[in-house]
PDB file of C-alpha atoms in Angstrom:
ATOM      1  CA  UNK A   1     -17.664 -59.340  15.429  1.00 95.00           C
ATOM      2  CA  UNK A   2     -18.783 -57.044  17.708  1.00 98.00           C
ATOM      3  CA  UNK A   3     -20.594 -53.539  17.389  1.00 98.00           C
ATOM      4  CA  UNK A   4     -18.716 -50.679  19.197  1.00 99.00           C
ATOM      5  CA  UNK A   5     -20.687 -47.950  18.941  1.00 99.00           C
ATOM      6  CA  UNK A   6     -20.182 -44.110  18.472  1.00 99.00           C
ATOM      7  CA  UNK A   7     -21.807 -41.321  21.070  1.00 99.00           C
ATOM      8  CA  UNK A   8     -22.659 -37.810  20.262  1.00 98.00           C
ATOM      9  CA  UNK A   9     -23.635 -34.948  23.481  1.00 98.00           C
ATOM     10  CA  UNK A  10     -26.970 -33.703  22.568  1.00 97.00           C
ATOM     11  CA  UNK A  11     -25.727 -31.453  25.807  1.00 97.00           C
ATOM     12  CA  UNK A  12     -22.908 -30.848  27.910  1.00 98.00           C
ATOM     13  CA  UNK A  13     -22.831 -28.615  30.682  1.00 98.00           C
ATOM     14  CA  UNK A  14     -19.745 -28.044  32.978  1.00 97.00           C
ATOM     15  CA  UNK A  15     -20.980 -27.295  36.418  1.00 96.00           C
ATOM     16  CA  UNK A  16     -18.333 -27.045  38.646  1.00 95.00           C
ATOM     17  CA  UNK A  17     -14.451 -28.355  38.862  1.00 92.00           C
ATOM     18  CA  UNK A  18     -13.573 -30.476  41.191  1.00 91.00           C
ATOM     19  CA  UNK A  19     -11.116 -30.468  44.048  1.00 90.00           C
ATOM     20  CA  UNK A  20      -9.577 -33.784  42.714  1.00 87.00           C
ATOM     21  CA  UNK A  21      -9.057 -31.893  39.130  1.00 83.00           C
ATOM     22  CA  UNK A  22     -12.240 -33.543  37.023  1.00 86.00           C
ATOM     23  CA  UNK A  23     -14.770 -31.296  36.440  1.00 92.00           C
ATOM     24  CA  UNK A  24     -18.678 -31.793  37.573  1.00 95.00           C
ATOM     25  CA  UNK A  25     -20.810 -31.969  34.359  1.00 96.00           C
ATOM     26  CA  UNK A  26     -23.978 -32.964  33.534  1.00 97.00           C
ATOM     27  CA  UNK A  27     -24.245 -34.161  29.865  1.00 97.00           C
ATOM     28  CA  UNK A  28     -27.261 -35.872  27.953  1.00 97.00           C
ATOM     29  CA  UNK A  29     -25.332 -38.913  25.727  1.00 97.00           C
ATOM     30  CA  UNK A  30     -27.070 -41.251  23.301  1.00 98.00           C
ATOM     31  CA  UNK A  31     -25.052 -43.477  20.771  1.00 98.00           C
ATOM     32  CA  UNK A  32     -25.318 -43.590  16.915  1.00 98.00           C
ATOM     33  CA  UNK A  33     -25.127 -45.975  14.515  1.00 98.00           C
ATOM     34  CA  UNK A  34     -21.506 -45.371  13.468  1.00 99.00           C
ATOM     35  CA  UNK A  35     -19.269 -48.189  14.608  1.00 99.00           C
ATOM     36  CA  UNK A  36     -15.986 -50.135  15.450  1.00 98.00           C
ATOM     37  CA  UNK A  37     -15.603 -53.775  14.643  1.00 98.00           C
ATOM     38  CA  UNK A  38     -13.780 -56.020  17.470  1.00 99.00           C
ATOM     39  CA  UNK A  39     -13.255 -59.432  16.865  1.00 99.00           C
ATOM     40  CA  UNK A  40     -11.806 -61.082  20.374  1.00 99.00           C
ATOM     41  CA  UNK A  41     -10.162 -64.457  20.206  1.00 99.00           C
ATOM     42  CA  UNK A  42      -8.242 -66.808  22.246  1.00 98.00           C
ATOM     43  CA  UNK A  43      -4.631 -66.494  21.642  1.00 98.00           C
ATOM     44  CA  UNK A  44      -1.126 -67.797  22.948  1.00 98.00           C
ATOM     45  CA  UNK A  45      -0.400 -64.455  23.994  1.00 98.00           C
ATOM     46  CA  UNK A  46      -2.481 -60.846  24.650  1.00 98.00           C
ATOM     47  CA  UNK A  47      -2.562 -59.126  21.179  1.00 97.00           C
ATOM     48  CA  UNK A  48      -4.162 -55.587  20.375  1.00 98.00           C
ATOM     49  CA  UNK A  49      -4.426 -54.842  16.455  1.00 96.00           C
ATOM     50  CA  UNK A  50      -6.069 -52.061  14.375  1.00 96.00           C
ATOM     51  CA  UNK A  51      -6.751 -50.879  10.825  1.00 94.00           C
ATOM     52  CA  UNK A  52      -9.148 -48.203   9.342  1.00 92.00           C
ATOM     53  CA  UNK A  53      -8.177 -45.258  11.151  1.00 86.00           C
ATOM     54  CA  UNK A  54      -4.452 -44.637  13.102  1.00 79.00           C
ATOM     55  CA  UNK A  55      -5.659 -45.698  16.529  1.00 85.00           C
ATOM     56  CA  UNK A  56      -2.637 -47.090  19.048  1.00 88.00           C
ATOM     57  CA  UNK A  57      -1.668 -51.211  19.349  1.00 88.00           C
ATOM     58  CA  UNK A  58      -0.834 -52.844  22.206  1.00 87.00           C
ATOM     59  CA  UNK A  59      -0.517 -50.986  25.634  1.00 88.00           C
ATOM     60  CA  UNK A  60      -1.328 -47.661  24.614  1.00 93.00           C
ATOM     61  CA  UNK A  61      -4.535 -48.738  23.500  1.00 97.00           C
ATOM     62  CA  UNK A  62      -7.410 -48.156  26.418  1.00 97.00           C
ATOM     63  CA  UNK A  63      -8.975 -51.648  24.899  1.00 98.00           C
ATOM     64  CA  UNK A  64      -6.182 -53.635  25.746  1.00 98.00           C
ATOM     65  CA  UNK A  65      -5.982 -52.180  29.029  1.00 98.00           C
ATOM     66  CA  UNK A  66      -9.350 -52.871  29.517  1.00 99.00           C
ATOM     67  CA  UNK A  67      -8.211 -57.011  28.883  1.00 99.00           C
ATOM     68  CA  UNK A  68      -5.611 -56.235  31.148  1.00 98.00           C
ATOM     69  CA  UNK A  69      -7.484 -54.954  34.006  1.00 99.00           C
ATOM     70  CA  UNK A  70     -10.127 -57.511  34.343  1.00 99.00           C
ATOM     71  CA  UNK A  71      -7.752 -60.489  33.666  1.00 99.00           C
ATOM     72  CA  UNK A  72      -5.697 -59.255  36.575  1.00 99.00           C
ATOM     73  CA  UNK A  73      -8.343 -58.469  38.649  1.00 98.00           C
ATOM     74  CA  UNK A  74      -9.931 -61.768  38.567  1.00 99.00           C
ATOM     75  CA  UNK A  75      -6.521 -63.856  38.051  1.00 98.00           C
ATOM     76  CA  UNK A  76      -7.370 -64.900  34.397  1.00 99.00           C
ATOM     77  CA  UNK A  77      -4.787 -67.135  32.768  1.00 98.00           C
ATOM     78  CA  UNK A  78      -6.457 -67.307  29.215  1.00 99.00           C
ATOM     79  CA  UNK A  79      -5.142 -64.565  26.607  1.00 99.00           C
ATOM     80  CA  UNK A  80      -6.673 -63.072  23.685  1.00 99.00           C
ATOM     81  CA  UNK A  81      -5.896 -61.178  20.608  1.00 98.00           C
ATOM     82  CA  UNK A  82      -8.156 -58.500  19.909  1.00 98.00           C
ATOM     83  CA  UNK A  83      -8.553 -56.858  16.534  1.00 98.00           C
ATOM     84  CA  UNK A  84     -10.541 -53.371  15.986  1.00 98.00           C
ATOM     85  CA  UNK A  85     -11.701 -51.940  12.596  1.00 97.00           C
ATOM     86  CA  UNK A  86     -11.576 -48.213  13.097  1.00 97.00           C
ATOM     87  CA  UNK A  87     -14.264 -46.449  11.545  1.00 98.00           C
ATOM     88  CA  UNK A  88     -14.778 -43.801  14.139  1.00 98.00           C
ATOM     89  CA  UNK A  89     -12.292 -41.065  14.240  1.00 96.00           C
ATOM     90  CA  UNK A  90     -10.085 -40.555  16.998  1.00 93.00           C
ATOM     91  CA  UNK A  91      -9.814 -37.340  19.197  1.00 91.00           C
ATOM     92  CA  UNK A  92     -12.968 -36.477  17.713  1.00 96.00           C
ATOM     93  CA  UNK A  93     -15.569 -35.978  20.791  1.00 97.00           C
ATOM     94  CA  UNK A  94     -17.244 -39.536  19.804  1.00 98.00           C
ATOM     95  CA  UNK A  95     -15.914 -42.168  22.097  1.00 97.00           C
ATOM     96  CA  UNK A  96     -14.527 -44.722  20.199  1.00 97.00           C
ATOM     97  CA  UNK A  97     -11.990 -45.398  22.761  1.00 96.00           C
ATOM     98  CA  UNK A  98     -13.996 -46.055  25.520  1.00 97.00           C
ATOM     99  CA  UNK A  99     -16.867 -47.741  23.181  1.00 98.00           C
ATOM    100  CA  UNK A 100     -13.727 -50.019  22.572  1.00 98.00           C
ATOM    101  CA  UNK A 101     -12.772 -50.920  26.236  1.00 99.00           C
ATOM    102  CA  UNK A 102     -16.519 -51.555  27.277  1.00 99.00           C
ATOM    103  CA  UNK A 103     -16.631 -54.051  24.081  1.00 99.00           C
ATOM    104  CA  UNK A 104     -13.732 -55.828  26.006  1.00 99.00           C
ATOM    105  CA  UNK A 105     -15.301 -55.507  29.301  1.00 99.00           C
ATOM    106  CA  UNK A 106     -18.536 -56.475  28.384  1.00 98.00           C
ATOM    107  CA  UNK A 107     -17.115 -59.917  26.284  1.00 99.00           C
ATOM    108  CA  UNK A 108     -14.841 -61.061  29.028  1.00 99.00           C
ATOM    109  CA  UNK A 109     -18.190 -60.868  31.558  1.00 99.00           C
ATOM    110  CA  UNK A 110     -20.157 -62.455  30.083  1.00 98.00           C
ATOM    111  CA  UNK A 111     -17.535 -65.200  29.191  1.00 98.00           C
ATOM    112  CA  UNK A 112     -16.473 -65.514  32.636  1.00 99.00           C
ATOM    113  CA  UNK A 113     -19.465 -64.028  34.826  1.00 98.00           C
ATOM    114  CA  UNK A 114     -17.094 -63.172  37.762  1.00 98.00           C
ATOM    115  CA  UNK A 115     -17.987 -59.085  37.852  1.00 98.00           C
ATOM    116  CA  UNK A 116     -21.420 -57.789  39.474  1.00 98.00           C
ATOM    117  CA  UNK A 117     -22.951 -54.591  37.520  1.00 95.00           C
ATOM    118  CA  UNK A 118     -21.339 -52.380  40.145  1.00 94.00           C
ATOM    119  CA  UNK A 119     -18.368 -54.172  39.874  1.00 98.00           C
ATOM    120  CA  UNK A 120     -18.020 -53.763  36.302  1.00 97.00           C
ATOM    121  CA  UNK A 121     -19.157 -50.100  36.416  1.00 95.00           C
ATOM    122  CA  UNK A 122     -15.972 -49.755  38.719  1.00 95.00           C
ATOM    123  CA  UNK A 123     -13.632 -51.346  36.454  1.00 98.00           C
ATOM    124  CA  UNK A 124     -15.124 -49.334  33.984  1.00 97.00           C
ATOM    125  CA  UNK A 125     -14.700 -45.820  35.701  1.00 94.00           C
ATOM    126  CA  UNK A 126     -11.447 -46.743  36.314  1.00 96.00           C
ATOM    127  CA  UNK A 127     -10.410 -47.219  32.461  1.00 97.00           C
ATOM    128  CA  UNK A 128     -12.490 -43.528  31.816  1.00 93.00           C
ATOM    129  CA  UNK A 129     -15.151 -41.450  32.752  1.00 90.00           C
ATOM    130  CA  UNK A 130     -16.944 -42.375  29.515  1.00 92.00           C
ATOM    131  CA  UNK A 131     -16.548 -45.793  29.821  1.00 96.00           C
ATOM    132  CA  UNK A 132     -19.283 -46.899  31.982  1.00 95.00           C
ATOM    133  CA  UNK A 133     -22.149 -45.158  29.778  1.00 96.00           C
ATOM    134  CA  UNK A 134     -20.612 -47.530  27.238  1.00 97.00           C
ATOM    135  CA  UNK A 135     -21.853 -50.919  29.252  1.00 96.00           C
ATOM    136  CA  UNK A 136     -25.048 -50.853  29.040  1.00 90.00           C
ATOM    137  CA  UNK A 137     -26.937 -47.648  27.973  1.00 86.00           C
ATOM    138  CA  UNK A 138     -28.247 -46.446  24.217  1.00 93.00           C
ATOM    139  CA  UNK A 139     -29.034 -42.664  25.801  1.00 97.00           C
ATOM    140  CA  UNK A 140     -28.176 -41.467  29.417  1.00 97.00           C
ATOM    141  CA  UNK A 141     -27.767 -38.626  31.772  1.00 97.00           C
ATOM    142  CA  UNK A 142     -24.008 -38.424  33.183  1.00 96.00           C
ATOM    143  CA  UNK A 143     -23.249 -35.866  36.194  1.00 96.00           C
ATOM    144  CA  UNK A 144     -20.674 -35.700  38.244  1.00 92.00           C
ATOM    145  CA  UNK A 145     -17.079 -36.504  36.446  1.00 85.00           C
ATOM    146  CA  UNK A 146     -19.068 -39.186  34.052  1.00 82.00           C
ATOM    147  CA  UNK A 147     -19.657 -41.658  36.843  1.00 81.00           C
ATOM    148  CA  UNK A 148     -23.439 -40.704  38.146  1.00 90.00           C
ATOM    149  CA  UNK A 149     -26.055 -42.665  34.959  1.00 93.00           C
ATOM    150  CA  UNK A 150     -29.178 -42.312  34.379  1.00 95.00           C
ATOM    151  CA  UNK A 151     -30.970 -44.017  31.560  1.00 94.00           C
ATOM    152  CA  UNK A 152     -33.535 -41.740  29.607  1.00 94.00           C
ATOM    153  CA  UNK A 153     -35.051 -42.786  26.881  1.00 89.00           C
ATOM    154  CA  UNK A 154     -34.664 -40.557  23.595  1.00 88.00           C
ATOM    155  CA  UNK A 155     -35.450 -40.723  19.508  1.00 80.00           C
ATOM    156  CA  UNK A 156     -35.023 -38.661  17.706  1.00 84.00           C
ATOM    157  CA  UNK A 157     -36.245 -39.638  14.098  1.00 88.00           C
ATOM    158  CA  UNK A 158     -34.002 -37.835  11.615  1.00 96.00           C
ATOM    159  CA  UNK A 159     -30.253 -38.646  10.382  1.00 98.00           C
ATOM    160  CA  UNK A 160     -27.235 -36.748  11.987  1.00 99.00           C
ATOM    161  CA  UNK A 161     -24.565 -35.867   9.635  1.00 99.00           C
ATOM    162  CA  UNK A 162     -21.260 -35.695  11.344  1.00 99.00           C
ATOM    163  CA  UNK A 163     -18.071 -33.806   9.870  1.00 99.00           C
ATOM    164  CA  UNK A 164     -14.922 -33.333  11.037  1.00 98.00           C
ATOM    165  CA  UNK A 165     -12.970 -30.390  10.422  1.00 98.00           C
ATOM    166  CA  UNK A 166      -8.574 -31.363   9.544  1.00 95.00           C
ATOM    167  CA  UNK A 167      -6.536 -32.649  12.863  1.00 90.00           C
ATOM    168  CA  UNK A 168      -7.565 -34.435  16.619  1.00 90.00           C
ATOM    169  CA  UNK A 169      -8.133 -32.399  19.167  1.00 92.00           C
ATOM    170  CA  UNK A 170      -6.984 -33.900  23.181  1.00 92.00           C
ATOM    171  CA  UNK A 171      -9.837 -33.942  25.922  1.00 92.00           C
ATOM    172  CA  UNK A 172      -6.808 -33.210  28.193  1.00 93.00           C
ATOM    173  CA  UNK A 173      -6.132 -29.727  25.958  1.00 96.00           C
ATOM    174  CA  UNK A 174      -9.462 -29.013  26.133  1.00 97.00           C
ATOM    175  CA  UNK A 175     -10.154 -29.111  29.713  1.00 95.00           C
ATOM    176  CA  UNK A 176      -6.998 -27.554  30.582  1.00 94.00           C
ATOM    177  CA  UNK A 177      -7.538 -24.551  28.633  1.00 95.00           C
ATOM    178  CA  UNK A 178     -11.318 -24.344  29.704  1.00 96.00           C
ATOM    179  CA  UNK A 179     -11.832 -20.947  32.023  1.00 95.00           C
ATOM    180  CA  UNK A 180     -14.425 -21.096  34.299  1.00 94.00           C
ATOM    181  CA  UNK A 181     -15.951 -17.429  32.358  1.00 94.00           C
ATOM    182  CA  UNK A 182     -16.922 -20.050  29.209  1.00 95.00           C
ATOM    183  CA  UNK A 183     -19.344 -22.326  31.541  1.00 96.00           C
ATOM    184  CA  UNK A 184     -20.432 -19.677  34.522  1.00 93.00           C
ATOM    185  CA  UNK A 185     -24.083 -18.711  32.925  1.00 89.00           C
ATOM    186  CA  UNK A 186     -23.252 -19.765  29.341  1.00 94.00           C
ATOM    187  CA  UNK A 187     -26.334 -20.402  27.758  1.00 92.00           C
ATOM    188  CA  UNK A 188     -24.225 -22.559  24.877  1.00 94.00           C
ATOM    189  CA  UNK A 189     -25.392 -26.730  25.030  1.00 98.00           C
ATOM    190  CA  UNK A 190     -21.843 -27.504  24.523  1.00 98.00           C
ATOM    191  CA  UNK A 191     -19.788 -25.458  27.282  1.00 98.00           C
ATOM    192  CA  UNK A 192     -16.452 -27.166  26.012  1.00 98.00           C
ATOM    193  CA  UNK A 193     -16.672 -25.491  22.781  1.00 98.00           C
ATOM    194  CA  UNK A 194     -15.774 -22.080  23.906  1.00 97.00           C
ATOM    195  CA  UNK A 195     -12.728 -23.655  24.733  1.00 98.00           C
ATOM    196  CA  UNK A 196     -12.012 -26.335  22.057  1.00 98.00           C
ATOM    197  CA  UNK A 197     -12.349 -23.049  19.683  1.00 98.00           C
ATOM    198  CA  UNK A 198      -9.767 -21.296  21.297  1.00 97.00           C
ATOM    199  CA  UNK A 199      -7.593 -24.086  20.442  1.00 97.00           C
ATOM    200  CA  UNK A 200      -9.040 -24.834  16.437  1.00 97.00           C
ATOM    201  CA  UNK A 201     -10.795 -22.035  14.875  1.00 98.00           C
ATOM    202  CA  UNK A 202     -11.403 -24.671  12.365  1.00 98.00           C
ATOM    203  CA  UNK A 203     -13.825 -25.909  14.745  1.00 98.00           C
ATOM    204  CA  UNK A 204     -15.794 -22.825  14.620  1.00 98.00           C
ATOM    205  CA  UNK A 205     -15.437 -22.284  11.466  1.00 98.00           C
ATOM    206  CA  UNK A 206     -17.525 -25.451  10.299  1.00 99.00           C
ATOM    207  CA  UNK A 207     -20.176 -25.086  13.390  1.00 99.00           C
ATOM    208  CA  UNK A 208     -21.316 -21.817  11.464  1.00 99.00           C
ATOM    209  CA  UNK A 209     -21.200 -23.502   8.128  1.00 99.00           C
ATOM    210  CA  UNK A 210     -23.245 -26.530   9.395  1.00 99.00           C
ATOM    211  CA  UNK A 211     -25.691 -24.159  11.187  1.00 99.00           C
ATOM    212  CA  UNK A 212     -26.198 -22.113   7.869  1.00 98.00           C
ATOM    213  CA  UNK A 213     -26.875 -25.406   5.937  1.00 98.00           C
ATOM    214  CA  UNK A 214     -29.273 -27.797   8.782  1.00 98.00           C
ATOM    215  CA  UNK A 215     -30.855 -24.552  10.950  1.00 98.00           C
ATOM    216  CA  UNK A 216     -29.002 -26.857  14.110  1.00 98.00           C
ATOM    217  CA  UNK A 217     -25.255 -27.743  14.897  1.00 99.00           C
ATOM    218  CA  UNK A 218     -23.738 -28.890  17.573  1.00 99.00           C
ATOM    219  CA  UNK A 219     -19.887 -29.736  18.470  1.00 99.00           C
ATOM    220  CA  UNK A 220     -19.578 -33.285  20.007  1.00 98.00           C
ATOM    221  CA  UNK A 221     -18.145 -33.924  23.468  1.00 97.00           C
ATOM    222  CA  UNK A 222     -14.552 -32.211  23.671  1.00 97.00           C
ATOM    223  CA  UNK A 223     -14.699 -31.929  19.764  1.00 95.00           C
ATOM    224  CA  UNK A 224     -13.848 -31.896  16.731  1.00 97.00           C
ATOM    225  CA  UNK A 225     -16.469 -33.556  15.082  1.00 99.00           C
ATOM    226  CA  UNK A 226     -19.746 -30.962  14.415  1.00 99.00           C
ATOM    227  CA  UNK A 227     -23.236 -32.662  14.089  1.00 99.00           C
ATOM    228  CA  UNK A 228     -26.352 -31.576  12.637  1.00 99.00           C
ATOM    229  CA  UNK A 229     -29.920 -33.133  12.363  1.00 98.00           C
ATOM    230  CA  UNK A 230     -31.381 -33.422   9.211  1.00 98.00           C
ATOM    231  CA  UNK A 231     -34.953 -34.570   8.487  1.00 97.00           C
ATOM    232  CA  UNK A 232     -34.269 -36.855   5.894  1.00 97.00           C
ATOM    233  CA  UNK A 233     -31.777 -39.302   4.643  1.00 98.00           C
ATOM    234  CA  UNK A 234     -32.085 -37.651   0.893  1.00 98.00           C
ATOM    235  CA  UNK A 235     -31.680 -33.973   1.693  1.00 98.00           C
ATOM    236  CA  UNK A 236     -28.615 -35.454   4.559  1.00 99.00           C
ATOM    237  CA  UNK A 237     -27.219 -36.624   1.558  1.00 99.00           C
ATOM    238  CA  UNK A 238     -27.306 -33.866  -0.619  1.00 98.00           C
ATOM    239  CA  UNK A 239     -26.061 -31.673   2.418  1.00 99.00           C
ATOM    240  CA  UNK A 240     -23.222 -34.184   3.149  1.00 99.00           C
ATOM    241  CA  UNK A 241     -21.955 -33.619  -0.353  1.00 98.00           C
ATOM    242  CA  UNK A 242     -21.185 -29.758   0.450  1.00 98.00           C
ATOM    243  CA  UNK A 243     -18.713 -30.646   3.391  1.00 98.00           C
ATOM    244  CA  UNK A 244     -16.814 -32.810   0.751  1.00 95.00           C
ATOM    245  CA  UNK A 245     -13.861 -31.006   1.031  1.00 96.00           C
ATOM    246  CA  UNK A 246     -13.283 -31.878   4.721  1.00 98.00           C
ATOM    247  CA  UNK A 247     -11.364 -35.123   5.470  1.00 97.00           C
ATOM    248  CA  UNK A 248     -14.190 -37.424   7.093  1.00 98.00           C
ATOM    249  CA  UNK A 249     -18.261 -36.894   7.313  1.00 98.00           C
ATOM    250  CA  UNK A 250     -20.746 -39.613   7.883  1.00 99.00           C
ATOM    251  CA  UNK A 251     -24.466 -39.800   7.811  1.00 99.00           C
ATOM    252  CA  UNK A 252     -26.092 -42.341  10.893  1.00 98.00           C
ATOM    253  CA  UNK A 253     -28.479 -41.889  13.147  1.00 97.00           C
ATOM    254  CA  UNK A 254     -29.802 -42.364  17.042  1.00 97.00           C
ATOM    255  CA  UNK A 255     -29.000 -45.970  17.764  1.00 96.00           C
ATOM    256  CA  UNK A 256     -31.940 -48.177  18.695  1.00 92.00           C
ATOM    257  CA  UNK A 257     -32.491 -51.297  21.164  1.00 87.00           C
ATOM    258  CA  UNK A 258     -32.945 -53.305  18.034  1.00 87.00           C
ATOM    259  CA  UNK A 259     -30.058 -51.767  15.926  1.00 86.00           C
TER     260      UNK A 259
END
């Protein structure tokens, strides 16, 4: 099996949109110790399976496409059945998806060795602006439209809680209802939230009850899932039990090189 880890934003500024429709952003991204399992195999025939949570099978799913790409990029004949064991939500600002393809990526590499780091980054970039961060970093600075990395180093020793309010919540929505009045001179760390609230009051709704609760809360990415930090793993606990009657909530932490 192998680990597909979750990201959270600790910050995400939108600084400008592009003339090719992305937008420029400079976000601060560091992974947490929430997780998919993908199990890759040699098969008669490309597979794509999942259980835990509702994600797609087959084509639809950017993991498969990910097998896809490199095997017809470097004229691979061998096929493979992949099997994922959702445990991080989807449409929830946390990157499962592209976690997923990187998994894929990163397995056939190795296996194979035919793909320089650039080369792989481009593959990568190709599949999703989030994709590349997914390679090879624990915590990094993205600008541009995701594709400019930076590796910074960051720990942050206390547990994040993470809850998610009812529903998903598209990127694509999110973006496409952003105005440019919700990131000129917002002083917000998340300037897709203005927007993502527009769309789910829900949203809101449980930022200002996790706020009231930790003293911190953040939305994740393009949403829905809220985060807080919480100095210990006993008091997370206790606090965790008050957002019971929301569908999912999780306690993890900052992923480390070890982890």
């Amino acid at each position: 099996m192998i680990k597909s880890y979750a990201k959270i934003n600790l910050e995400l500024k939108v600084i400008s949109k592009r003339s090719d429709g992305y937008h420029n952003l400079y976000t601060k991204m560091c992974q947490i110790t929430l997780y998919d399992n993908v199990r890759i195999t040699s098969s008669d025939i490309d597979v794509l399976t999942c259980s835990g949570f509702d994600a797609p099978s087959g084509e639809d799913n950017i993991a498969y496409r990910a097998l896809k790409l490199y095997k017809e990029k470097y004229n691979i004949m061998d096929c493979y059945e992949i099997h994922i064991e959702k445990n991080i939500p989807l449409g929830a600002g946390l990157g499962g998806g592209s976690s997923n393809a990187a998994c894929v990526l990163r397995f056939l590499n190795d296996k194979y060795r035919f793909a320089s780091r650039d080369e792989l980054t481009e593959l990568a970039l190709y599949l999703g602006s989030d994709v590349p961060f997914f390679l090879y970093n624990i915590c990094a600075l993205l600008e541009g439209k995701g594709d400019v990395l930076t590796e910074i180093k960051f720990y942050e020793d206390k547990y994040i809680l993470l809850v998610r309010p009812e529903g998903s919540i598209s990127t694509k929505e999110v973006y496409t209802s952003l105005r440019k009045s919700d990131y000129i001179n917002s002083k917000e760390s998340n300037h897709l939230e203005v927007s993502a609230f527009r769309i789910d009051k829900s949203i809101a709704d449980l930022k200002k009850e996790m706020y009231c609760e930790c003293g911190n809360a953040l939305m994740s990415g393009s949403g829905n899932v809220v985060f807080s930090f919480i100095d210990d793993y006993e008091s997370a606990i206790k606090i965790k039990e008050k957002f019971d009657n929301y569908p999912w909530s999780y306690i993890c932490r900052i992923r480390r090189e070890d982890d």
